[in-house]
PDB file of C-alpha atoms in Angstrom:
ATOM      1  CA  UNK A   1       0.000   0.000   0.000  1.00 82.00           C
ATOM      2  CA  UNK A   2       2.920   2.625   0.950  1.00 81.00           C
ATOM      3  CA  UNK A   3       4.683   1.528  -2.046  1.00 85.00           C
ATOM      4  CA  UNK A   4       1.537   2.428  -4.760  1.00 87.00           C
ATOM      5  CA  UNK A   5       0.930   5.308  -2.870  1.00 84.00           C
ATOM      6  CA  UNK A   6       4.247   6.908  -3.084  1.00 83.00           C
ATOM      7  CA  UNK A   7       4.394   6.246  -7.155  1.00 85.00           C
ATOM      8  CA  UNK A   8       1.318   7.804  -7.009  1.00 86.00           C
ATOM      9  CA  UNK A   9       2.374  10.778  -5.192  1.00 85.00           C
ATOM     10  CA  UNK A  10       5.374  10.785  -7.037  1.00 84.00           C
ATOM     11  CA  UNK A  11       3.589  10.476 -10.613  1.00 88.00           C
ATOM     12  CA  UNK A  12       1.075  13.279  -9.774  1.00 88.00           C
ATOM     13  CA  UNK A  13       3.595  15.734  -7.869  1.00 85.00           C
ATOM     14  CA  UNK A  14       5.248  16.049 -11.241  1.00 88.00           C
ATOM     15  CA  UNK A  15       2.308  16.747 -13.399  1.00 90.00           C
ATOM     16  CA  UNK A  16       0.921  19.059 -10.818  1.00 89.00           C
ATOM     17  CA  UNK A  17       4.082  20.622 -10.921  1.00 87.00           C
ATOM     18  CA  UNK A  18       4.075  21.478 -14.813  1.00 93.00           C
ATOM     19  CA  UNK A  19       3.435  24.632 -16.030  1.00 95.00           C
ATOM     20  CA  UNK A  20       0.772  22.724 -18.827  1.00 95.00           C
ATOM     21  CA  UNK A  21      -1.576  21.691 -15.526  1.00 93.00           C
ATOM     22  CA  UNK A  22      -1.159  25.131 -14.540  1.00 95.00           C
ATOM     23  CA  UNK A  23      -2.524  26.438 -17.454  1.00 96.00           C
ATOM     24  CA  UNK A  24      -5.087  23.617 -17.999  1.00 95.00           C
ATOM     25  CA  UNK A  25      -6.439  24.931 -14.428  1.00 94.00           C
ATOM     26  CA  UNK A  26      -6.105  28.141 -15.755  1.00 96.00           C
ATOM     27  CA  UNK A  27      -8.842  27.102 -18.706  1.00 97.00           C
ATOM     28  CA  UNK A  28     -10.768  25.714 -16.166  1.00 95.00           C
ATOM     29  CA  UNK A  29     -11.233  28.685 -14.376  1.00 96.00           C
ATOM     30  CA  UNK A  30     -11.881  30.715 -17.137  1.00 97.00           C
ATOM     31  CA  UNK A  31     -14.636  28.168 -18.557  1.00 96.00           C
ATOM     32  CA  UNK A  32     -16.541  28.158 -15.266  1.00 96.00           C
ATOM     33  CA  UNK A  33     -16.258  31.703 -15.328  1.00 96.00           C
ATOM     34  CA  UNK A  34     -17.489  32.580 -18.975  1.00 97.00           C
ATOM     35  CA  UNK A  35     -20.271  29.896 -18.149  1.00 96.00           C
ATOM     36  CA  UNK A  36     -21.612  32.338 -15.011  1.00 95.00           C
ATOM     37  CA  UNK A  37     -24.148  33.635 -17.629  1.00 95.00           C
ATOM     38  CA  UNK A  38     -25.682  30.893 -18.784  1.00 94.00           C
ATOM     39  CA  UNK A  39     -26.375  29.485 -15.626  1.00 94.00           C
ATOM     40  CA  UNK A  40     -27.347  32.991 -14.297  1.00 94.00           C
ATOM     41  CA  UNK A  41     -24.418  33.179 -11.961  1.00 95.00           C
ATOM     42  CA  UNK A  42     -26.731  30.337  -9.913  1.00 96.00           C
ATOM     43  CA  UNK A  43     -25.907  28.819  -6.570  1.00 96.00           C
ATOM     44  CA  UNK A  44     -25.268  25.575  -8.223  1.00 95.00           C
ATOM     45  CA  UNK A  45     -22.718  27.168 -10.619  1.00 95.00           C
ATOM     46  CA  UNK A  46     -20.702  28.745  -7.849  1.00 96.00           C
ATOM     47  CA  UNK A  47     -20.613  25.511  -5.762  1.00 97.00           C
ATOM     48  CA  UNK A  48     -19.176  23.079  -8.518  1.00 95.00           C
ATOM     49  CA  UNK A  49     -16.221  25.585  -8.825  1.00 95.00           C
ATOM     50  CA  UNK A  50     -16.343  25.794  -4.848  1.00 97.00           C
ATOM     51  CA  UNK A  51     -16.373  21.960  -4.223  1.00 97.00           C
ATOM     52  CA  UNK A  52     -13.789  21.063  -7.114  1.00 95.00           C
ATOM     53  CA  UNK A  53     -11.182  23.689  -5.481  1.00 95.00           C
ATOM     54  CA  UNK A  54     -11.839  22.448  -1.980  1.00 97.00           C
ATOM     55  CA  UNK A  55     -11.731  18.568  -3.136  1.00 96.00           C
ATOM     56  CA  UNK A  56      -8.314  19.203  -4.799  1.00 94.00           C
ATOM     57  CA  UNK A  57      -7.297  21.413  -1.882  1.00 94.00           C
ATOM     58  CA  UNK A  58      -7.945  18.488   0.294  1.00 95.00           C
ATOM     59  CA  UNK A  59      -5.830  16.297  -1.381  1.00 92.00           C
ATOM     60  CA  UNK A  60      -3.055  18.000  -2.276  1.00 91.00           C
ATOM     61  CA  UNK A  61      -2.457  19.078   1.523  1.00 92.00           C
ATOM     62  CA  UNK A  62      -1.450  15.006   1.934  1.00 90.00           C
ATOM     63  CA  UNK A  63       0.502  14.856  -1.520  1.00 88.00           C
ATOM     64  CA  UNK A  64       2.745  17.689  -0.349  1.00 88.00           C
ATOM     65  CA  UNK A  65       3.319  16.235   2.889  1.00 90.00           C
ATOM     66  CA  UNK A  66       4.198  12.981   1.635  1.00 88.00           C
ATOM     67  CA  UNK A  67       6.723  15.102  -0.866  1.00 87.00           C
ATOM     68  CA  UNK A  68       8.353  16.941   1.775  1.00 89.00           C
ATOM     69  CA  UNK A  69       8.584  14.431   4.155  1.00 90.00           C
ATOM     70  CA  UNK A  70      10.204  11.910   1.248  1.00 89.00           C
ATOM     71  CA  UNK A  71      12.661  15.084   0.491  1.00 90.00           C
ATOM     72  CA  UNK A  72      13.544  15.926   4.102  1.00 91.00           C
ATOM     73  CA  UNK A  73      14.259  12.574   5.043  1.00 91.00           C
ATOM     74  CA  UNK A  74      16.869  12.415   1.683  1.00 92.00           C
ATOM     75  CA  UNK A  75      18.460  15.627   2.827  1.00 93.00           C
ATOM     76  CA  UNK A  76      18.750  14.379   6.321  1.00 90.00           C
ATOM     77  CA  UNK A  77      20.503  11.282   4.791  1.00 91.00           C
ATOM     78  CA  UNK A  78      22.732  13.202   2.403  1.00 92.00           C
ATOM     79  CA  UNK A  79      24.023  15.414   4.757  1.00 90.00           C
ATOM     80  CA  UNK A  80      24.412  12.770   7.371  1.00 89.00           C
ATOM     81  CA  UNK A  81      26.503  10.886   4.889  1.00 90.00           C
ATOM     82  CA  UNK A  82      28.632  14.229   4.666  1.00 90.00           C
ATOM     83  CA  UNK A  83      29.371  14.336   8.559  1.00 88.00           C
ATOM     84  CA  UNK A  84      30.362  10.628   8.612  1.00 87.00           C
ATOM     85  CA  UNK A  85      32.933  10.992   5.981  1.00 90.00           C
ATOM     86  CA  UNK A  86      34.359  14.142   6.786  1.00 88.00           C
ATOM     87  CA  UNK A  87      37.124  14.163   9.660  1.00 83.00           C
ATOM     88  CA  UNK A  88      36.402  17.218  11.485  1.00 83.00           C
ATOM     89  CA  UNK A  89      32.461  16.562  11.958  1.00 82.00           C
ATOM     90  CA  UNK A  90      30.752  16.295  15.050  1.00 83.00           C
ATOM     91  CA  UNK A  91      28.641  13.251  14.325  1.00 83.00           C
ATOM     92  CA  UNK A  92      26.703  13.852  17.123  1.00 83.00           C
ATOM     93  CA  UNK A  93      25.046  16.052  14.512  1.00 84.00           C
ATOM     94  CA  UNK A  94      23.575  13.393  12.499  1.00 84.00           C
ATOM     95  CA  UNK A  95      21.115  12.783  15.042  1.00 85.00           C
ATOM     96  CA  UNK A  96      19.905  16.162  15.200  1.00 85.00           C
ATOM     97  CA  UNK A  97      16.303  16.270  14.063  1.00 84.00           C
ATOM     98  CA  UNK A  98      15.267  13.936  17.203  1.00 87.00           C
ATOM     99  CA  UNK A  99      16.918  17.100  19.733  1.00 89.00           C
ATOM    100  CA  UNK A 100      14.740  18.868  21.275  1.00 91.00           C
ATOM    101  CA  UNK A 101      14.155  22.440  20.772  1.00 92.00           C
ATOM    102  CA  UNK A 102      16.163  23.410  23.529  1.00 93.00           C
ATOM    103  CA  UNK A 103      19.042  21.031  22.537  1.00 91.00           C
ATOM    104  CA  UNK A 104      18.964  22.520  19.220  1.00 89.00           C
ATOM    105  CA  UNK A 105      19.168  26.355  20.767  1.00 90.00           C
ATOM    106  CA  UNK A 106      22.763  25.334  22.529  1.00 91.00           C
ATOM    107  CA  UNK A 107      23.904  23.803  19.356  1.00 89.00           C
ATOM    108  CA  UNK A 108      22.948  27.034  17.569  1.00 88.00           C
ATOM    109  CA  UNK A 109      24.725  29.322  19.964  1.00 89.00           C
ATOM    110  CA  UNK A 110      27.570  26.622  19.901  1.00 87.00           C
ATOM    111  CA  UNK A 111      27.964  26.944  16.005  1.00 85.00           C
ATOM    112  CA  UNK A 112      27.590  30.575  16.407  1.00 87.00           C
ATOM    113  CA  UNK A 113      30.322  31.171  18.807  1.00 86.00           C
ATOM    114  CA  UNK A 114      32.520  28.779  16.406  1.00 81.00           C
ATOM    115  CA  UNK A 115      31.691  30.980  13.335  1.00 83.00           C
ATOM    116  CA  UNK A 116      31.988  34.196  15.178  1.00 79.00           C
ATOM    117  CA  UNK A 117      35.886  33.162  16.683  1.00 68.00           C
ATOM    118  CA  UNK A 118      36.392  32.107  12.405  1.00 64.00           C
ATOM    119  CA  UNK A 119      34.867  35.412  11.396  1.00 66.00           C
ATOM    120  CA  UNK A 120      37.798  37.556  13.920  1.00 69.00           C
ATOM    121  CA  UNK A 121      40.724  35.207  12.857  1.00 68.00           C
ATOM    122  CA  UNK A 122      39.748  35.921   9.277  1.00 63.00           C
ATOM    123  CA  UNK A 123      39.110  40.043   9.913  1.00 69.00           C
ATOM    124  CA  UNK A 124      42.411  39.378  12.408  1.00 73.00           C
ATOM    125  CA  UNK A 125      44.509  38.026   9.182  1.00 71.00           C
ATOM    126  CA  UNK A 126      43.559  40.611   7.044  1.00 70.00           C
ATOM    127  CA  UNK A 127      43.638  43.415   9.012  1.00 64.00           C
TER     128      UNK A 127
END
């Protein structure tokens, strides 16, 4: 079930993501639009646009989730891949995303005290 679900999501993230869907929903818009006459601008004519956008709304919220999620977790890996191989990494940093907010603040200030000492070595050097 995961499996079919992410070709699915996979298959219509990159048609949604063409510009010849946009302007297909473009021509939508503009048909229900130029229709509003003939159906003297009804209640019934407003709610098919209403319920369509809402319906594909809907489901769209879960396909970009599932995208982002499926891209964050590859970035996570990449870059964890990065700080195993390279000498000078803390790999205690690999394991970052499961900190919690506060352990994340001290590892902020940490980096930004490291790049801060960098920054008046370099302006030291120069000057």
């Amino acid at each position: 079930m995961n499996d079919l679900f992410s070709r699915l999501a996979n298959l219509t993230a990159r048609q949604a993501g063409r510009a010849s869907t946009f302007v297909v929903s473009i021509l939508i818009v503009v048909v229900w639009a130029v229709s509003g006459p003939f159906f003297h601008w009804s209640d019934t004519w407003q709610l098919v646009i209403n319920t369509g956008t809402t319906i594909i709304t809907f489901l769209m919220v879960f396909l970009i989730q599932n995208t982002q999620n499926r891209d964050t977790q590859a970035l996570h890996l990449k870059i964890d891949e990065l700080i195993r191989v390279s000498v000078d990494a803390r790999n205690s940093m690999m394991t970052l995303e499961d900190a919690t907010e506060e352990q994340i603040a001290i590892v902020k200030a940490e980096l930004q005290d490291h790049c801060g000492e960098a920054a008046e070595i370099v302006r030291t050097a120069a000057g």
